Amino acid sequence: MRAPQGRGQWLVLGVGAALLFAVVAAVEMAADPGRGGTNVRDIALAAAVAVCFPVAALYPVTGMTIAMLSFPLALAAGAEGLGGAQLIAELVLVAHAGYRSTVRRGLTAAAAAALVPAAALTVSGESPWEFLFFGALVSCAWGLGALLRREQKRSAQLAALADALAAEREARARAAVDEERARISRELHDAVAHTLSVMTMQAGVLRRRLADRPVERDALAQVEELGRRSVEEIRRVVGLLRPDAADGLGPPPSLRRIEDLVAQVRSAGLDISLAVTGEPVSLPAGLDMSAYRVAQEALTNVLRHAGADRAAIEVAYRPGEVALRVTDDGRGAPAASAASPGAPATRAGGHGLVGMRERVGMFGGTLRTGPREAGGYEVYATFPVPSGGIA
């Protein structure tokens, strides 16, 4: 049972205990055959002890002290006493004071709670045995209360320690994840970005040496530009793996920047058209990037494998989905049997299509690829979008 937390809760508990004591005391006085009848002094004594419970709810040591003083006062007034009910009430109040007060504050009052009743009984003719009797009972009651207080304090400390350990474990897990992401980002940068940078520099050097050959010079200029863009995208991925390094890397890939992608492809010599239908909505970041990558991979395949003169890309925003369609007038896909082991990846079974399927499947979308009846090739992908996009 959870202990009350506020003074109001303790007061309610104290009033309930006072009513319970009053009932028990009345039953004992009525059922005691040796009692000559209930008198006013006994009723006053019962009321005084009952009042100790709500007082102890607010002031534990004070309530215990009043209960202890009621014993010798009742003897001095000639009251017969309340018997076991009074003794139990005083022990409960002692245990309560031991639970809610510090040792230094209440130990003296607890000693008085044992000595004063024993002294009063001894003066009234009882044996000194009363000192040992009350001393043992009060010590046990006080010790029980102090033990409960210590265990509750330890439980709170253990709960706080468990929370601290859980927080530390979570922090270590996050640190391990961040460390792994940093390692991956370093390896990615060292393995790819450096090589691309060197290739781009070499293309630039060669371009400057071909001043008298404009066609080759323009082609190398495009290679150089694409190389720089590739390095920027790799750095952007590194920024995603290392959030602290993500600043200053430029905007991430997005369907809202599809015109830039089309411009790059057009600069490579392909006649390409772009059509956007529907009302563009803000897409989840991962979905937006994956849709852009699907379009980018499809156009890359057109440039590398299709031998096409013209291509078209359509982006359609519909209720609940966004769709991409990339078509070309190239030679379509070669038969699957034409691919030999170790041959370069083609549109029929290359890693590009596998990557597109993975990107689309990650968001529960659909991907359809294959030759068109009118000739050429088509890539059609749909991504489900939450209603209204995202905020």
Short mmCIF file of C-alpha atoms in Angstrom, two decimals:
data_model
loop_
_atom_site.label_atom_id
_atom_site.label_comp_id
_atom_site.label_asym_id
_atom_site.label_seq_id
_atom_site.Cartn_x
_atom_site.Cartn_y
_atom_site.Cartn_z
CA MET A 1 0.00 0.00 0.00
CA ARG A 2 1.35 3.39 -0.95
CA ALA A 3 1.81 5.84 1.93
CA PRO A 4 -0.15 9.12 1.82
CA GLN A 5 1.84 11.97 0.28
CA GLY A 6 0.18 15.17 1.55
CA ARG A 7 -0.97 16.52 4.91
CA GLY A 8 -4.58 16.34 3.74
CA GLN A 9 -4.31 12.63 3.02
CA TRP A 10 -2.70 12.00 6.38
CA LEU A 11 -5.48 13.99 8.10
CA VAL A 12 -8.17 11.89 6.43
CA LEU A 13 -6.36 8.76 7.55
CA GLY A 14 -6.05 10.14 11.09
CA VAL A 15 -9.77 10.91 11.32
CA GLY A 16 -10.58 7.39 10.11
CA ALA A 17 -8.24 5.89 12.72
CA ALA A 18 -9.88 8.02 15.45
CA LEU A 19 -13.34 6.74 14.53
CA LEU A 20 -12.09 3.16 14.47
CA PHE A 21 -10.49 3.58 17.90
CA ALA A 22 -13.68 5.07 19.30
CA VAL A 23 -15.65 2.02 18.15
CA VAL A 24 -13.07 -0.43 19.55
CA ALA A 25 -12.90 1.43 22.90
CA ALA A 26 -16.69 1.52 23.21
CA VAL A 27 -16.94 -2.22 22.51
CA GLU A 28 -14.22 -3.01 25.06
CA MET A 29 -15.78 -0.86 27.78
CA ALA A 30 -19.20 -2.39 27.15
CA ALA A 31 -17.93 -5.97 27.02
CA ASP A 32 -15.55 -5.86 30.01
CA PRO A 33 -17.28 -7.81 32.86
CA GLY A 34 -14.92 -6.41 35.49
CA ARG A 35 -15.83 -2.83 34.74
CA GLY A 36 -18.35 -1.22 37.02
CA GLY A 37 -19.97 0.57 34.13
CA THR A 38 -18.95 3.31 31.78
CA ASN A 39 -18.36 6.67 33.47
CA VAL A 40 -17.62 10.17 32.29
CA ARG A 41 -13.89 9.86 33.03
CA ASP A 42 -13.56 6.83 30.75
CA ILE A 43 -15.46 8.59 27.99
CA ALA A 44 -13.22 11.66 28.36
CA LEU A 45 -10.13 9.43 28.25
CA ALA A 46 -11.38 7.70 25.09
CA ALA A 47 -12.08 11.09 23.46
CA ALA A 48 -8.60 12.35 24.40
CA VAL A 49 -6.90 9.32 22.89
CA ALA A 50 -9.07 9.52 19.75
CA VAL A 51 -8.08 13.15 19.24
CA CYS A 52 -4.43 12.06 19.22
CA PHE A 53 -4.86 10.41 15.79
CA PRO A 54 -5.81 13.51 13.73
CA VAL A 55 -3.26 15.55 15.73
CA ALA A 56 -0.56 12.96 14.92
CA ALA A 57 -1.55 13.12 11.26
CA LEU A 58 -0.32 16.72 11.23
CA TYR A 59 2.25 16.58 14.07
CA PRO A 60 3.39 12.97 14.68
CA VAL A 61 5.52 13.55 17.79
CA THR A 62 2.91 15.85 19.38
CA GLY A 63 0.13 13.30 18.88
CA MET A 64 2.28 10.55 20.38
CA THR A 65 3.15 12.78 23.38
CA ILE A 66 -0.52 13.55 24.10
CA ALA A 67 -1.35 9.85 24.03
CA MET A 68 1.52 9.11 26.39
CA LEU A 69 0.42 11.83 28.87
CA SER A 70 -3.18 10.58 28.84
CA PHE A 71 -2.09 7.43 30.65
CA PRO A 72 -0.83 8.98 33.93
CA LEU A 73 -3.54 11.67 33.83
CA ALA A 74 -6.22 8.99 33.65
CA LEU A 75 -4.71 7.22 36.63
CA ALA A 76 -4.53 10.46 38.58
CA ALA A 77 -8.20 11.21 37.78
CA GLY A 78 -9.31 7.78 38.96
CA ALA A 79 -10.39 6.49 35.55
CA GLU A 80 -10.37 2.75 35.10
CA GLY A 81 -8.63 3.09 31.71
CA LEU A 82 -9.43 1.62 28.33
CA GLY A 83 -7.35 -1.54 28.64
CA GLY A 84 -5.91 -3.07 25.50
CA ALA A 85 -7.49 -0.49 23.17
CA GLN A 86 -5.56 2.32 24.83
CA LEU A 87 -2.28 0.40 24.79
CA ILE A 88 -2.67 -0.53 21.11
CA ALA A 89 -3.53 3.09 20.22
CA GLU A 90 -0.41 4.38 21.96
CA LEU A 91 1.81 1.81 20.22
CA VAL A 92 0.32 2.69 16.83
CA LEU A 93 1.04 6.37 17.48
CA VAL A 94 4.61 5.54 18.52
CA ALA A 95 5.17 3.54 15.32
CA HIS A 96 3.64 6.37 13.29
CA ALA A 97 5.97 8.90 14.89
CA GLY A 98 8.93 6.61 14.20
CA TYR A 99 7.90 6.40 10.56
CA ARG A 100 7.38 10.11 9.93
CA SER A 101 10.00 11.77 12.18
CA THR A 102 13.76 11.60 12.31
CA VAL A 103 15.57 9.66 15.04
CA ARG A 104 17.10 12.76 16.57
CA ARG A 105 13.75 14.53 16.75
CA GLY A 106 11.55 11.75 18.13
CA LEU A 107 13.80 9.40 20.08
CA THR A 108 13.47 11.39 23.31
CA ALA A 109 9.69 11.44 22.99
CA ALA A 110 9.71 7.69 22.36
CA ALA A 111 11.75 7.09 25.51
CA ALA A 112 9.28 9.23 27.46
CA ALA A 113 6.42 7.22 25.94
CA ALA A 114 7.91 4.13 27.59
CA LEU A 115 9.02 5.67 30.90
CA VAL A 116 6.05 7.85 31.82
CA PRO A 117 3.32 5.14 31.71
CA ALA A 118 5.62 2.66 33.46
CA ALA A 119 6.43 5.20 36.18
CA ALA A 120 2.76 6.05 36.65
CA LEU A 121 1.83 2.38 37.07
CA THR A 122 4.74 1.79 39.43
CA VAL A 123 3.69 4.72 41.61
CA SER A 124 0.12 3.41 41.66
CA GLY A 125 1.35 0.11 43.12
CA GLU A 126 2.43 -2.00 40.15
CA SER A 127 5.82 -3.75 40.02
CA PRO A 128 8.91 -2.25 38.34
CA TRP A 129 8.38 -4.90 35.69
CA GLU A 130 6.26 -2.29 33.94
CA PHE A 131 9.43 -0.47 32.85
CA LEU A 132 10.67 -3.53 31.00
CA PHE A 133 7.21 -4.22 29.59
CA PHE A 134 6.62 -0.73 28.22
CA GLY A 135 10.25 -0.37 27.16
CA ALA A 136 10.08 -3.50 25.03
CA LEU A 137 6.72 -2.59 23.47
CA VAL A 138 7.63 1.02 22.69
CA SER A 139 11.06 0.02 21.33
CA CYS A 140 9.48 -2.50 18.97
CA ALA A 141 6.84 -0.01 17.81
CA TRP A 142 9.36 2.78 17.26
CA GLY A 143 11.78 0.41 15.53
CA LEU A 144 9.03 -0.81 13.21
CA GLY A 145 8.17 2.74 12.16
CA ALA A 146 11.83 3.68 11.69
CA LEU A 147 12.42 0.51 9.66
CA LEU A 148 9.49 1.30 7.37
CA ARG A 149 10.79 4.84 6.88
CA ARG A 150 14.27 3.56 6.02
CA GLU A 151 12.93 0.98 3.56
CA GLN A 152 10.75 3.58 1.85
CA LYS A 153 13.74 5.89 1.54
CA ARG A 154 15.84 3.08 0.12
CA SER A 155 13.08 2.17 -2.31
CA ALA A 156 12.99 5.75 -3.54
CA GLN A 157 16.78 5.75 -3.88
CA LEU A 158 16.70 2.46 -5.78
CA ALA A 159 13.99 3.78 -8.08
CA ALA A 160 16.05 6.92 -8.75
CA LEU A 161 19.15 4.77 -9.32
CA ALA A 162 17.23 2.54 -11.74
CA ASP A 163 16.06 5.62 -13.66
CA ALA A 164 19.61 6.95 -13.74
CA LEU A 165 20.96 3.61 -14.97
CA ALA A 166 18.26 3.42 -17.64
CA ALA A 167 19.11 6.94 -18.78
CA GLU A 168 22.81 6.09 -18.82
CA ARG A 169 22.16 2.88 -20.76
CA GLU A 170 20.10 4.81 -23.30
CA ALA A 171 22.80 7.47 -23.55
CA ARG A 172 25.44 4.80 -24.13
CA ALA A 173 23.27 3.17 -26.79
CA ARG A 174 22.85 6.52 -28.53
CA ALA A 175 26.58 7.14 -28.26
CA ALA A 176 27.29 3.71 -29.79
CA VAL A 177 24.89 4.44 -32.65
CA ASP A 178 26.45 7.87 -33.21
CA GLU A 179 29.92 6.33 -33.17
CA GLU A 180 28.91 3.69 -35.71
CA ARG A 181 27.29 6.30 -37.93
CA ALA A 182 30.42 8.42 -37.70
CA ARG A 183 32.55 5.39 -38.66
CA ILE A 184 30.31 4.65 -41.64
CA SER A 185 30.42 8.26 -42.72
CA ARG A 186 34.21 8.31 -42.54
CA GLU A 187 34.49 5.12 -44.56
CA LEU A 188 32.00 6.39 -47.11
CA HIS A 189 33.83 9.65 -47.49
CA ASP A 190 37.26 8.02 -47.72
CA ALA A 191 36.15 5.32 -50.16
CA VAL A 192 34.00 7.37 -52.55
CA ALA A 193 34.22 11.11 -52.08
CA HIS A 194 37.99 11.23 -52.38
CA THR A 195 37.97 9.16 -55.57
CA LEU A 196 35.25 11.30 -57.12
CA SER A 197 37.13 14.45 -56.19
CA VAL A 198 40.29 13.16 -57.89
CA MET A 199 38.31 12.15 -60.99
CA THR A 200 36.68 15.58 -61.13
CA MET A 201 40.04 17.33 -60.85
CA GLN A 202 41.49 15.16 -63.60
CA ALA A 203 38.51 15.92 -65.84
CA GLY A 204 39.07 19.63 -65.21
CA VAL A 205 42.76 19.39 -66.10
CA LEU A 206 41.97 17.51 -69.31
CA ARG A 207 39.22 19.98 -70.23
CA ARG A 208 41.62 22.90 -70.03
CA ARG A 209 44.02 21.11 -72.37
CA LEU A 210 41.34 20.67 -75.03
CA ALA A 211 40.86 24.30 -75.89
CA ASP A 212 40.84 23.51 -79.62
CA ARG A 213 38.25 20.70 -79.35
CA PRO A 214 34.99 22.31 -78.10
CA VAL A 215 32.83 19.19 -78.25
CA GLU A 216 35.12 17.13 -76.05
CA ARG A 217 35.74 20.14 -73.81
CA ASP A 218 32.01 20.65 -73.23
CA ALA A 219 31.53 16.94 -72.48
CA LEU A 220 34.34 17.03 -69.93
CA ALA A 221 32.84 20.17 -68.41
CA GLN A 222 29.61 18.26 -67.85
CA VAL A 223 31.54 15.34 -66.34
CA GLU A 224 33.32 17.78 -64.06
CA GLU A 225 30.05 19.38 -62.99
CA LEU A 226 28.39 16.02 -62.36
CA GLY A 227 31.41 14.94 -60.35
CA ARG A 228 31.13 18.00 -58.13
CA ARG A 229 27.43 17.38 -57.63
CA SER A 230 28.13 13.75 -56.74
CA VAL A 231 30.67 14.83 -54.13
CA GLU A 232 28.09 17.24 -52.69
CA GLU A 233 25.49 14.47 -52.47
CA ILE A 234 27.96 12.14 -50.75
CA ARG A 235 28.75 14.88 -48.27
CA ARG A 236 25.02 15.32 -47.74
CA VAL A 237 24.71 11.61 -46.94
CA VAL A 238 27.63 11.97 -44.56
CA GLY A 239 25.73 14.83 -42.98
CA LEU A 240 22.73 12.57 -42.46
CA LEU A 241 24.95 10.00 -40.76
CA ARG A 242 26.60 12.73 -38.70
CA PRO A 243 23.93 15.28 -37.70
CA ASP A 244 26.56 17.60 -36.23
CA ALA A 245 28.14 17.92 -39.67
CA ALA A 246 24.93 18.41 -41.63
CA ASP A 247 24.99 22.22 -41.62
CA GLY A 248 26.04 23.95 -44.76
CA LEU A 249 25.56 20.98 -47.11
CA GLY A 250 22.70 22.53 -49.06
CA PRO A 251 19.14 21.36 -49.46
CA PRO A 252 18.52 17.59 -49.59
CA PRO A 253 17.19 15.85 -52.72
CA SER A 254 13.47 16.55 -53.15
CA LEU A 255 10.78 16.34 -55.81
CA ARG A 256 10.50 20.11 -55.46
CA ARG A 257 13.96 20.26 -57.10
CA ILE A 258 13.08 17.90 -59.95
CA GLU A 259 13.58 20.78 -62.42
CA ASP A 260 17.28 20.86 -61.51
CA LEU A 261 17.56 17.15 -62.24
CA VAL A 262 15.84 17.58 -65.60
CA ALA A 263 18.18 20.44 -66.43
CA GLN A 264 21.21 18.27 -65.72
CA VAL A 265 19.91 15.49 -67.96
CA ARG A 266 19.06 18.00 -70.70
CA SER A 267 22.57 19.43 -70.52
CA ALA A 268 23.87 15.92 -71.26
CA GLY A 269 22.21 16.11 -74.69
CA LEU A 270 18.88 14.36 -74.08
CA ASP A 271 15.66 16.05 -75.17
CA ILE A 272 13.52 15.70 -72.04
CA SER A 273 10.20 17.18 -70.96
CA LEU A 274 8.76 17.59 -67.47
CA ALA A 275 5.10 17.63 -66.45
CA VAL A 276 3.86 18.13 -62.89
CA THR A 277 0.15 17.62 -62.23
CA GLY A 278 -1.88 18.02 -59.09
CA GLU A 279 -1.23 20.23 -56.09
CA PRO A 280 2.27 19.61 -54.66
CA VAL A 281 2.25 18.76 -50.97
CA SER A 282 5.00 18.52 -48.39
CA LEU A 283 6.12 14.91 -48.30
CA PRO A 284 7.83 13.02 -45.47
CA ALA A 285 11.57 13.58 -45.80
CA GLY A 286 12.49 9.93 -46.41
CA LEU A 287 9.73 9.42 -48.97
CA ASP A 288 10.57 12.68 -50.74
CA MET A 289 14.22 11.73 -51.05
CA SER A 290 13.41 8.17 -52.21
CA ALA A 291 11.02 9.45 -54.90
CA TYR A 292 13.71 11.83 -56.16
CA ARG A 293 16.26 9.01 -56.22
CA VAL A 294 13.89 6.80 -58.23
CA ALA A 295 13.48 9.55 -60.82
CA GLN A 296 17.23 10.16 -60.84
CA GLU A 297 18.02 6.47 -61.33
CA ALA A 298 15.44 6.10 -64.09
CA LEU A 299 16.87 9.07 -66.01
CA THR A 300 20.40 7.79 -65.45
CA ASN A 301 19.37 4.48 -67.01
CA VAL A 302 17.93 6.36 -69.99
CA LEU A 303 21.25 8.13 -70.52
CA ARG A 304 23.41 5.04 -70.03
CA HIS A 305 21.45 2.19 -71.59
CA ALA A 306 18.51 3.37 -73.69
CA GLY A 307 20.15 5.12 -76.65
CA ALA A 308 17.13 7.42 -76.59
CA ASP A 309 16.66 10.77 -78.31
CA ARG A 310 13.73 11.93 -76.24
CA ALA A 311 12.43 11.23 -72.72
CA ALA A 312 9.64 12.48 -70.55
CA ILE A 313 9.10 12.58 -66.81
CA GLU A 314 5.73 13.08 -65.16
CA VAL A 315 5.11 13.80 -61.47
CA ALA A 316 1.50 13.45 -60.40
CA TYR A 317 0.25 14.50 -56.96
CA ARG A 318 -2.99 12.65 -56.22
CA PRO A 319 -5.10 12.17 -53.12
CA GLY A 320 -3.18 9.70 -50.98
CA GLU A 321 -0.23 9.15 -53.33
CA VAL A 322 2.42 10.65 -55.55
CA ALA A 323 3.28 8.96 -58.85
CA LEU A 324 6.36 9.12 -61.08
CA ARG A 325 6.51 8.11 -64.73
CA VAL A 326 9.70 8.17 -66.80
CA THR A 327 9.45 7.18 -70.45
CA ASP A 328 11.84 7.24 -73.39
CA ASP A 329 11.92 6.34 -77.09
CA GLY A 330 15.03 4.19 -76.83
CA ARG A 331 15.59 0.58 -77.68
CA GLY A 332 13.78 -0.74 -74.59
CA ALA A 333 15.09 -3.56 -72.41
CA PRO A 334 17.15 -6.41 -73.83
CA ALA A 335 16.00 -9.94 -73.22
CA ALA A 336 16.95 -11.37 -69.87
CA SER A 337 18.82 -14.19 -71.57
CA ALA A 338 21.07 -11.73 -73.33
CA ALA A 339 22.74 -10.75 -70.09
CA SER A 340 25.85 -12.77 -69.44
CA PRO A 341 27.62 -13.24 -66.11
CA GLY A 342 29.88 -10.35 -65.38
CA ALA A 343 28.28 -8.12 -68.01
CA PRO A 344 27.47 -4.51 -67.12
CA ALA A 345 24.16 -3.95 -65.38
CA THR A 346 21.30 -3.25 -67.77
CA ARG A 347 17.82 -1.92 -67.30
CA ALA A 348 16.49 -5.46 -67.28
CA GLY A 349 18.25 -6.62 -64.17
CA GLY A 350 20.79 -4.06 -62.99
CA HIS A 351 21.40 -2.85 -59.51
CA GLY A 352 19.59 0.39 -60.37
CA LEU A 353 16.22 -1.34 -60.71
CA VAL A 354 16.87 -3.35 -57.56
CA GLY A 355 17.58 -0.11 -55.71
CA MET A 356 14.40 1.45 -57.07
CA ARG A 357 12.34 -1.53 -55.93
CA GLU A 358 13.87 -1.30 -52.47
CA ARG A 359 13.16 2.43 -52.23
CA VAL A 360 9.57 2.03 -53.36
CA GLY A 361 8.93 -1.07 -51.25
CA MET A 362 10.26 0.67 -48.15
CA PHE A 363 7.21 2.95 -48.20
CA GLY A 364 4.67 0.37 -49.38
CA GLY A 365 4.52 1.71 -52.93
CA THR A 366 4.44 -0.01 -56.31
CA LEU A 367 6.96 -0.11 -59.15
CA ARG A 368 6.32 -1.15 -62.74
CA THR A 369 9.07 -1.26 -65.34
CA GLY A 370 9.26 -2.62 -68.85
CA PRO A 371 9.09 -1.91 -72.58
CA ARG A 372 6.22 0.16 -73.98
CA GLU A 373 4.01 -1.02 -76.81
CA ALA A 374 4.81 2.15 -78.74
CA GLY A 375 8.51 1.53 -78.24
CA GLY A 376 10.98 2.62 -75.65
CA TYR A 377 10.89 1.94 -71.95
CA GLU A 378 8.78 3.01 -69.00
CA VAL A 379 9.39 3.27 -65.27
CA TYR A 380 6.25 3.92 -63.22
CA ALA A 381 6.35 4.23 -59.43
CA THR A 382 3.75 5.23 -56.85
CA PHE A 383 4.29 6.20 -53.23
CA PRO A 384 1.41 6.31 -50.73
CA VAL A 385 1.25 9.67 -48.95
CA PRO A 386 -0.60 10.49 -45.73
CA SER A 387 -3.66 12.64 -46.30
CA GLY A 388 -2.52 16.23 -46.81
CA GLY A 389 1.15 15.30 -46.74
CA ILE A 390 2.90 16.46 -43.60
CA ALA A 391 2.94 19.73 -41.72
#
